[in-house]
Coordinates of C-alpha atoms in Angstrom, one line a residue:
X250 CA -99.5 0.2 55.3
X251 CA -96.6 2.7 54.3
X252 CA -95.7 3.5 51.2
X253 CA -92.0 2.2 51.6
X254 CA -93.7 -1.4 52.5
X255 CA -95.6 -1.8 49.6
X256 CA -92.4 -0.8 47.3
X257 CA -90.0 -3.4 49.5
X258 CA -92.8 -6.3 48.7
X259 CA -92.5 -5.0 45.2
X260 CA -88.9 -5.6 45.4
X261 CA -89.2 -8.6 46.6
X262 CA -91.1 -10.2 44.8
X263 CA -89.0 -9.7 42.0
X264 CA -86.5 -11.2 43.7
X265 CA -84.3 -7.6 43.9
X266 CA -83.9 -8.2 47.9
X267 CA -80.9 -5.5 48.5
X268 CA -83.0 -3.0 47.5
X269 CA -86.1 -4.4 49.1
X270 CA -83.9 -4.1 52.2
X271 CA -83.4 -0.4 52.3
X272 CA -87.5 0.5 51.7
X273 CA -88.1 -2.1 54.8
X274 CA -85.7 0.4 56.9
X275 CA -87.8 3.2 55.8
X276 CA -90.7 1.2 56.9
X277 CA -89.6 0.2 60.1
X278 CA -88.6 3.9 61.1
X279 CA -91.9 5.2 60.3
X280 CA -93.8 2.3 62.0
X281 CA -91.3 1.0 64.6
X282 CA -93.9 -1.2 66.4
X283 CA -95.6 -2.4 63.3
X284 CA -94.5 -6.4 63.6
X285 CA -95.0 -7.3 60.5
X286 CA -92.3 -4.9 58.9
X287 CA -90.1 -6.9 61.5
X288 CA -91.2 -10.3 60.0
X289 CA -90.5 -9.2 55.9
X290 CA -87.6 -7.2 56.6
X291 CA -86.5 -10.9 58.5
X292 CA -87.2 -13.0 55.7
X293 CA -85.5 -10.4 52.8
X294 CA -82.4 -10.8 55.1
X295 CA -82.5 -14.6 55.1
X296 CA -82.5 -14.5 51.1
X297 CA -79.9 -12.2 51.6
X298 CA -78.3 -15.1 54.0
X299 CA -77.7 -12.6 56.9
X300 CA -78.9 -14.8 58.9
X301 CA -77.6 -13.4 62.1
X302 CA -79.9 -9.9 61.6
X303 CA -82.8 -12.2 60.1
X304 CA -83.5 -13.9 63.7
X305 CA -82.9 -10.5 65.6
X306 CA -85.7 -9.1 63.1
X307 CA -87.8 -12.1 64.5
X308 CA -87.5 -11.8 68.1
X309 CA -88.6 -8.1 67.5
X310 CA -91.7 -9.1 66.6
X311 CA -92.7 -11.6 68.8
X312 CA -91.9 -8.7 71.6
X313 CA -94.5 -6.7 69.9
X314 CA -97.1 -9.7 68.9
X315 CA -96.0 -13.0 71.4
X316 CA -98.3 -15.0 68.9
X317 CA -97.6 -14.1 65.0
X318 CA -97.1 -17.2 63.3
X319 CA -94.7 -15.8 60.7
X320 CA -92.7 -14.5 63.3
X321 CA -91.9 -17.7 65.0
X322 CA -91.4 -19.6 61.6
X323 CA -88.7 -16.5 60.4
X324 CA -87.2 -17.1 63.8
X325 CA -86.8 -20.7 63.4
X326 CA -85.8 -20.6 59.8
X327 CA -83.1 -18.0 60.4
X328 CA -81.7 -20.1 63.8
X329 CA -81.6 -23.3 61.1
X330 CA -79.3 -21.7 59.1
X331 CA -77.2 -21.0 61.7
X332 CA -77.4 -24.8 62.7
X333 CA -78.6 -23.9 66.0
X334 CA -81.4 -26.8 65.1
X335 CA -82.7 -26.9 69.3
X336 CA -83.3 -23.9 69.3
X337 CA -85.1 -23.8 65.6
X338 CA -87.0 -26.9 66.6
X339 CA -88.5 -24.8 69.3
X340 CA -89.4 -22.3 67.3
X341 CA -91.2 -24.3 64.9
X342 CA -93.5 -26.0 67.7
X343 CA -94.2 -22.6 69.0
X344 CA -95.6 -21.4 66.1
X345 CA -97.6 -24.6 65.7
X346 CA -99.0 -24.0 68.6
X347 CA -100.2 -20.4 68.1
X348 CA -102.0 -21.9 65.3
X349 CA -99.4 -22.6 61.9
X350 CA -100.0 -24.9 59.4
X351 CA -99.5 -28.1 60.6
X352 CA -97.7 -29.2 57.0
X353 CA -95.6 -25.7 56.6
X354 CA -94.5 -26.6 60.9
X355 CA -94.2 -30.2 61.1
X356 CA -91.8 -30.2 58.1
X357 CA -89.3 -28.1 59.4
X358 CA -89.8 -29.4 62.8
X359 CA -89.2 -32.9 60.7
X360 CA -85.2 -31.6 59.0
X361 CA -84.9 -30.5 62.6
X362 CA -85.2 -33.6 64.0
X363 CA -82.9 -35.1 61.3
X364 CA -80.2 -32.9 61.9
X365 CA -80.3 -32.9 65.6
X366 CA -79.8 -36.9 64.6
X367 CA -77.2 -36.5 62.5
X368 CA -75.0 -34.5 65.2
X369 CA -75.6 -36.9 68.2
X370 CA -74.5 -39.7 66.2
X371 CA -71.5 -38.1 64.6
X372 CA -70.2 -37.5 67.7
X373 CA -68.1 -40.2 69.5
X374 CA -68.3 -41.8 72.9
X375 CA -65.3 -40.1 74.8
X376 CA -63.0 -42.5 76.4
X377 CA -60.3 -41.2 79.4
X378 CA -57.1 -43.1 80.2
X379 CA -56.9 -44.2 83.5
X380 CA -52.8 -44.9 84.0
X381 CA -52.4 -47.9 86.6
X382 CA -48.6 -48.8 88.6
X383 CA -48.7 -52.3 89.7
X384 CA -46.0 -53.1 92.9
X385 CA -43.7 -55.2 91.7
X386 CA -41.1 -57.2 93.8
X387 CA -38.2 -55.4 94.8
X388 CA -35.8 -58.0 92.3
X389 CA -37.9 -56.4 89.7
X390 CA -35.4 -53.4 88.1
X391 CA -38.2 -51.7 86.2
X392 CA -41.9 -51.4 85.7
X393 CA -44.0 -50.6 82.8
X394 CA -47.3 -48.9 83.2
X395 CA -50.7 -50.8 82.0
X396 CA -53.3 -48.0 80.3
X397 CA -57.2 -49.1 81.3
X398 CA -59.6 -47.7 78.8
X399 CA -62.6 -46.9 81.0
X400 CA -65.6 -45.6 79.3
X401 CA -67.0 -42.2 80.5
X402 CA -70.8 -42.3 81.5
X403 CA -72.9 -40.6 79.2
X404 CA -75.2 -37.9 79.8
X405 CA -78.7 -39.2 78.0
X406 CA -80.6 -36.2 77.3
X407 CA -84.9 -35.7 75.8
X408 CA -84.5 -36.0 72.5
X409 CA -87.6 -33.2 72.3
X410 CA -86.9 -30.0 74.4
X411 CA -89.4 -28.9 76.4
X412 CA -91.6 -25.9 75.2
X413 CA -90.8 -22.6 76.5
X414 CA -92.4 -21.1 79.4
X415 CA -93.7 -18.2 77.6
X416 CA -95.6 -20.6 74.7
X417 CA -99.5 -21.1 75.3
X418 CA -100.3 -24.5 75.9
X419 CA -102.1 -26.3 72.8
X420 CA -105.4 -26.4 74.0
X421 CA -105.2 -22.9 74.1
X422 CA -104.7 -22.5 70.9
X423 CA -107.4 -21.4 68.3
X424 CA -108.5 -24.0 65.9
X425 CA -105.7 -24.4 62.9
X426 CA -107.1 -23.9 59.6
X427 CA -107.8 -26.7 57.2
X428 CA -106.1 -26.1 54.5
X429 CA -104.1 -28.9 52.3
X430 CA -101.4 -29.1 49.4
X431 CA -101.3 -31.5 46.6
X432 CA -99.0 -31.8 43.4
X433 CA -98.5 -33.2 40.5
X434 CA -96.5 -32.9 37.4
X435 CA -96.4 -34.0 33.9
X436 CA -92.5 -34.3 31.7
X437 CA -92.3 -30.1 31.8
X438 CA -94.3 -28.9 34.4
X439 CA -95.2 -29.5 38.1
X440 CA -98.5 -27.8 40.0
X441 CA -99.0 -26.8 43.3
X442 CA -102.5 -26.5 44.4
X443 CA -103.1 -25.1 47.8
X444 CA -107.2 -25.6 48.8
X445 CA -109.0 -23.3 50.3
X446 CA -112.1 -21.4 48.7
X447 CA -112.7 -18.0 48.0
X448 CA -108.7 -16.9 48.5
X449 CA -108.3 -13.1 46.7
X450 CA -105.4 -12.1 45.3
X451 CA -104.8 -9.5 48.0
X452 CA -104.8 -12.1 50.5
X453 CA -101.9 -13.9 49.3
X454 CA -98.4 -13.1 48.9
X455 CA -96.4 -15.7 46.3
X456 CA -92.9 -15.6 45.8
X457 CA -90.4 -18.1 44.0
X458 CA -87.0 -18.4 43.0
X459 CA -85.0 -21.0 40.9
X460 CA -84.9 -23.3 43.9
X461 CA -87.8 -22.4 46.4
X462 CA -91.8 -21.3 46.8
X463 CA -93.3 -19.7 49.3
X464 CA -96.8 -19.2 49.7
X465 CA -98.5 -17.5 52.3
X466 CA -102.5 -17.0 52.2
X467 CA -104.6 -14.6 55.0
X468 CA -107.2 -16.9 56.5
X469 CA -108.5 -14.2 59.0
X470 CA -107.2 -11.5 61.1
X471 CA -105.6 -14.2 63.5
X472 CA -104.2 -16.8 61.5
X473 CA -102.5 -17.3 58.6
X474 CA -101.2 -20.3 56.0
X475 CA -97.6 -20.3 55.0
X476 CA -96.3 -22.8 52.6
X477 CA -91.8 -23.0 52.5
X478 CA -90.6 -25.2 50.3
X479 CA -87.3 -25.8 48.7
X480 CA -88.0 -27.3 45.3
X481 CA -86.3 -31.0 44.8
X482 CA -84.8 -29.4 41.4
X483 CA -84.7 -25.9 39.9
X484 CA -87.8 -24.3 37.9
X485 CA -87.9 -21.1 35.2
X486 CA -89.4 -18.5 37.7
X487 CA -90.0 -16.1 34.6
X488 CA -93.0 -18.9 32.6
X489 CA -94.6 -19.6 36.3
X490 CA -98.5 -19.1 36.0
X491 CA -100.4 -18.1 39.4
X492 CA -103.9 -19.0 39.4
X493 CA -107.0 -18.0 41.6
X494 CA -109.6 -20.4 41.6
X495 CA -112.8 -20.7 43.3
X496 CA -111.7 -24.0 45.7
X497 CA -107.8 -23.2 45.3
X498 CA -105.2 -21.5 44.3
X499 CA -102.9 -23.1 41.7
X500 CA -98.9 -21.9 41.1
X501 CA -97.9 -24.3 37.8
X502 CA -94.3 -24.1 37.7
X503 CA -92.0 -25.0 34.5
X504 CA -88.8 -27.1 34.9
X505 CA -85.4 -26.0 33.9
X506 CA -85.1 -29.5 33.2
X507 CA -87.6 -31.0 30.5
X508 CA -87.8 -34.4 30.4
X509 CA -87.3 -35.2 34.1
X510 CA -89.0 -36.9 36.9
X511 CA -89.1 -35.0 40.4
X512 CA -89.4 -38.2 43.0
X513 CA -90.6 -35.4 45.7
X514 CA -91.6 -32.0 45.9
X515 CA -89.2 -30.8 48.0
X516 CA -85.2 -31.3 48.3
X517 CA -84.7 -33.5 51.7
X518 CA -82.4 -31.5 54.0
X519 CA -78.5 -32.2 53.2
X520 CA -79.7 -34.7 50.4
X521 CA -78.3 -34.5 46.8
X522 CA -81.3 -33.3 43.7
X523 CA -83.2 -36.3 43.3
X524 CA -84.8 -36.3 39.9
X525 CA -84.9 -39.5 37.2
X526 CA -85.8 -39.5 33.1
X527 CA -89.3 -39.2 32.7
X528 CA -90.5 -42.7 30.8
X529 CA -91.5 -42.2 27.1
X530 CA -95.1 -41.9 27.2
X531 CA -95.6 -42.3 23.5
X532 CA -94.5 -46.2 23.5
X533 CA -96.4 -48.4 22.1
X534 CA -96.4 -50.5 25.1
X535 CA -97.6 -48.2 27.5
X536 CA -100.9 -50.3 28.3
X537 CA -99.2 -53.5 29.0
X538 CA -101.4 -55.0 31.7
X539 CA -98.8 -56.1 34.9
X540 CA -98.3 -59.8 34.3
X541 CA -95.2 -62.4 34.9
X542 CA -96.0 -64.2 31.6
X543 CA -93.7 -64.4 28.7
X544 CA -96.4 -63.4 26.3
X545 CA -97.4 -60.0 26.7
X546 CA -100.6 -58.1 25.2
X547 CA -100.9 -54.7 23.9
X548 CA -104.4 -54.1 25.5
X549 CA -104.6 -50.5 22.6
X550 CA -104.6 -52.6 19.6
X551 CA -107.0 -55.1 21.5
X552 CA -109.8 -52.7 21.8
X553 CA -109.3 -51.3 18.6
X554 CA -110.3 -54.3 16.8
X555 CA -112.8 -55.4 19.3
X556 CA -114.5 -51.8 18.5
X557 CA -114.5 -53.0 14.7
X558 CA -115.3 -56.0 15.1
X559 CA -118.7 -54.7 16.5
X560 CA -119.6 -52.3 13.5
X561 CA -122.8 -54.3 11.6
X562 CA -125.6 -53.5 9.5
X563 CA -125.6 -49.3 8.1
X564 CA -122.5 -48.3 10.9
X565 CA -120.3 -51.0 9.0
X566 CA -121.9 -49.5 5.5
X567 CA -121.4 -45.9 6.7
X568 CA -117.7 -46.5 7.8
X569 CA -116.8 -48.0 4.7
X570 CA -118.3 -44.2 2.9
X571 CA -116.1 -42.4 5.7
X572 CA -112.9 -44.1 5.0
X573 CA -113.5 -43.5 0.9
X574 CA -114.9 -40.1 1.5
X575 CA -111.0 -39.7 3.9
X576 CA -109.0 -41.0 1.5
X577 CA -110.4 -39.4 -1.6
X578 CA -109.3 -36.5 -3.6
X579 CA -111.1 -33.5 -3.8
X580 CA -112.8 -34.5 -7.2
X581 CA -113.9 -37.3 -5.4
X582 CA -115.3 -35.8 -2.3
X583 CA -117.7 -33.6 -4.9
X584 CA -118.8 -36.3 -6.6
X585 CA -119.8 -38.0 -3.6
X586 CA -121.5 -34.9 -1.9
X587 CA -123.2 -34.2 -5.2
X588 CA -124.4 -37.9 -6.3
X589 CA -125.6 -38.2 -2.8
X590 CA -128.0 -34.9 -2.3
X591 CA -129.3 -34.7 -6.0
X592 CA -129.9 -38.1 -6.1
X593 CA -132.2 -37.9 -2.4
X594 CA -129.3 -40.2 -1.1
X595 CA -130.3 -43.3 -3.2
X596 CA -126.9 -42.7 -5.1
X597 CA -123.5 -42.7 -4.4
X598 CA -120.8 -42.1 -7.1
X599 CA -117.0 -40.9 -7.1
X600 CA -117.1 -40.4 -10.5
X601 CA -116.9 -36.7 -11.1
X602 CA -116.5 -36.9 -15.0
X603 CA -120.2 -38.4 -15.2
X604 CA -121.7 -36.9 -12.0
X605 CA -120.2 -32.8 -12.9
X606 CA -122.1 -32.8 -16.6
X607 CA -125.6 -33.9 -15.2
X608 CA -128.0 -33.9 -12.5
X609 CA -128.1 -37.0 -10.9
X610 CA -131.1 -38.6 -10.6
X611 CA -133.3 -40.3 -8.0
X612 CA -132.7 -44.2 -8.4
X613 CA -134.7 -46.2 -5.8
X614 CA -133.9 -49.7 -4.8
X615 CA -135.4 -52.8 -6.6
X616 CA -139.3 -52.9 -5.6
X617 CA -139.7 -49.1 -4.6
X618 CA -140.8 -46.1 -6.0
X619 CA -139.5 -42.7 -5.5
X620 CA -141.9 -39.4 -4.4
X621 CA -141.1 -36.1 -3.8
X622 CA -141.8 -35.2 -0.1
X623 CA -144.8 -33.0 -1.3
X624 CA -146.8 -35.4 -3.5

């Protein structure tokens, strides 16, 4: 790996992509069959939104290496953005079935699909005008043409293009790696965990803007995990916290927006930010059981008093000492501590008048005597 490479990742990463650009040139002259320069220089020029260059950068590689994975997903993202979506959908299901992530693929492959959709039914069913002169009797001075809408036939093509010629066939394919995502977020954060165990830091390369994460993780020399997503709302890229874990690798993310609720991890394709208030946590009816009657039970203050109802016997004695000992003064809380050792824990006073000018003696209950642990 050149040294220009490493400083154009470096770039990259923090998000300076037009300089990133000119050490990727340095890389690709000194390597000019290395197809992995192809595939970075490809996605810095999509963040650059050339997207044009970005998919010529990706058909490069796959001349040099017909099966990277990245390669085909650059190519398909690049060819999106150009909304040439049949030719991005196949793409996508090339690289699926070299071996991509079936979660990273199939959702691309899915905004594909929608926008491929979208065009066929924007587009109307074309009508031609077929002009018709009736013979009319020769009394008749004039006649009027009658126009006869005729509908054209239309073409019904496969929704689902067939996969190119070049592309393996699945069952060739090596095994795809088992790796899964999960999220969750609380009212300022939201967590991406990505499971797979034993990832290093070297293995992975994590990058994220205001709107988007991208995560790609080495499984093996042949396959790889790469994780696009354009986030439903925009995060503080500066307080996000990367984490390598023994089972997983956790990217915790802060929101711009504190306070709100994402309904989905990622921003459907053409669809506005969908986000809602997050619900006050701290009311006091947050464990209302689910019910449809009128009367409705706060289930917090019902355990609370069924816990004290069931203090008897020394834990009812003790909590009543705790909640003096709480709510005394200090005075009071030496008076205690020091009526209760001296005395061998026979007496308890909060009196610190009497108890600080004497040494507080043993008083045993009614019927007992009091001996020293020796005697």
């Amino acid at each position: 790996m050149s040294e220009s490479f490493q400083k154009a990742n470096a770039l990259f990463v923090d998000e300076m992509y037009q300089e990133a650009l000119g050490f990727y040139d340095q890389a690709i002259q000194s390597e000019p069959q290395n197809a992995e320069y192809y595939v970075k220089r490809s996605a810095c020029l999509t963040k650059l939104k050339k997207y044009t260059k970005a998919s010529e950068d990706a058909k490069i590689a796959l001349s040099i290496d017909p099966k990277n994975i990245l390669a085909h997903l650059r190519k398909g993202v690049a060819l999106f953005y150009l909304s040439e979506y049949e030719s991005a959908r196949s793409s996508f299901v090339a690289g699926l079935a070299c071996g991509g992530s079936n979660d990273q693929f199939d959702t691309w492959i899915r905004k594909c699909d929608a926008e491929i959709e979208n065009e066929e039914g924007a587009s109307e069913t074309p009508k031609e005008k077929v002009e018709e002169v009736q013979e009319q009797p020769q009394s008749s001075s004039s006649a009027s043409p009658v126009v006869v809408e005729v509908p054209t036939p239309i073409k019904v093509e496969p929704v689902n293009p067939p996969l190119p010629v070049n592309v393996p066939a699945p069952f060739d394919a090596p095994p795809k790696p088992k790796v899964r995502h999960e999220w969750y977020q609380t009212p300022t954060h939201v967590t991406v965990e990505v499971y797979q165990k034993g990832v290093k830091k070297e293995d992975a390369e994590i990058t994220f803007s205001e709107e988007e994460l991208h995560i790609s993780i080495k499984l093996s020399a042949s396959s790889e995990y790469s994780l696009d997503l354009s986030l439903c709302d925009k995060i503080s890229p500066q307080d996000t916290v990367v984490s390598f874990l023994s089972t997983k690798v956790e990217v915790r993310l802060k929101k711009a927006n504190e306070g709100t609720k994402w309904t989905a991890l990622e921003r459907p394709a053409n669809a506005d930010i969908i986000v809602t208030k997050w619900d006050d946590s701290s009311s006091v009816n947050k464990h209302l059981y689910p019910t449809s009657a009128k009367i409705k039970k706060n289930w917090d203050s019902i355990v609370k008093n069924d816990e004290e109802e069931k203090l008897t016997g020394d834990a009812a004695l003790n909590k009543v000492f705790q909640d003096i000992f709480a709510r005394g003064s200090e005075e009071q809380k030496r008076a205690m501590m020091k009526s209760f050792v001296e005395s061998g824990g026979t007496v308890l006073s909060t009196n610190w008048e009497d108890v600080g000018k004497r040494t507080v003696e043993c008083t045993p209950p009614n019927g007992m005597e009091a001996h020293k642990w020796n005697e």
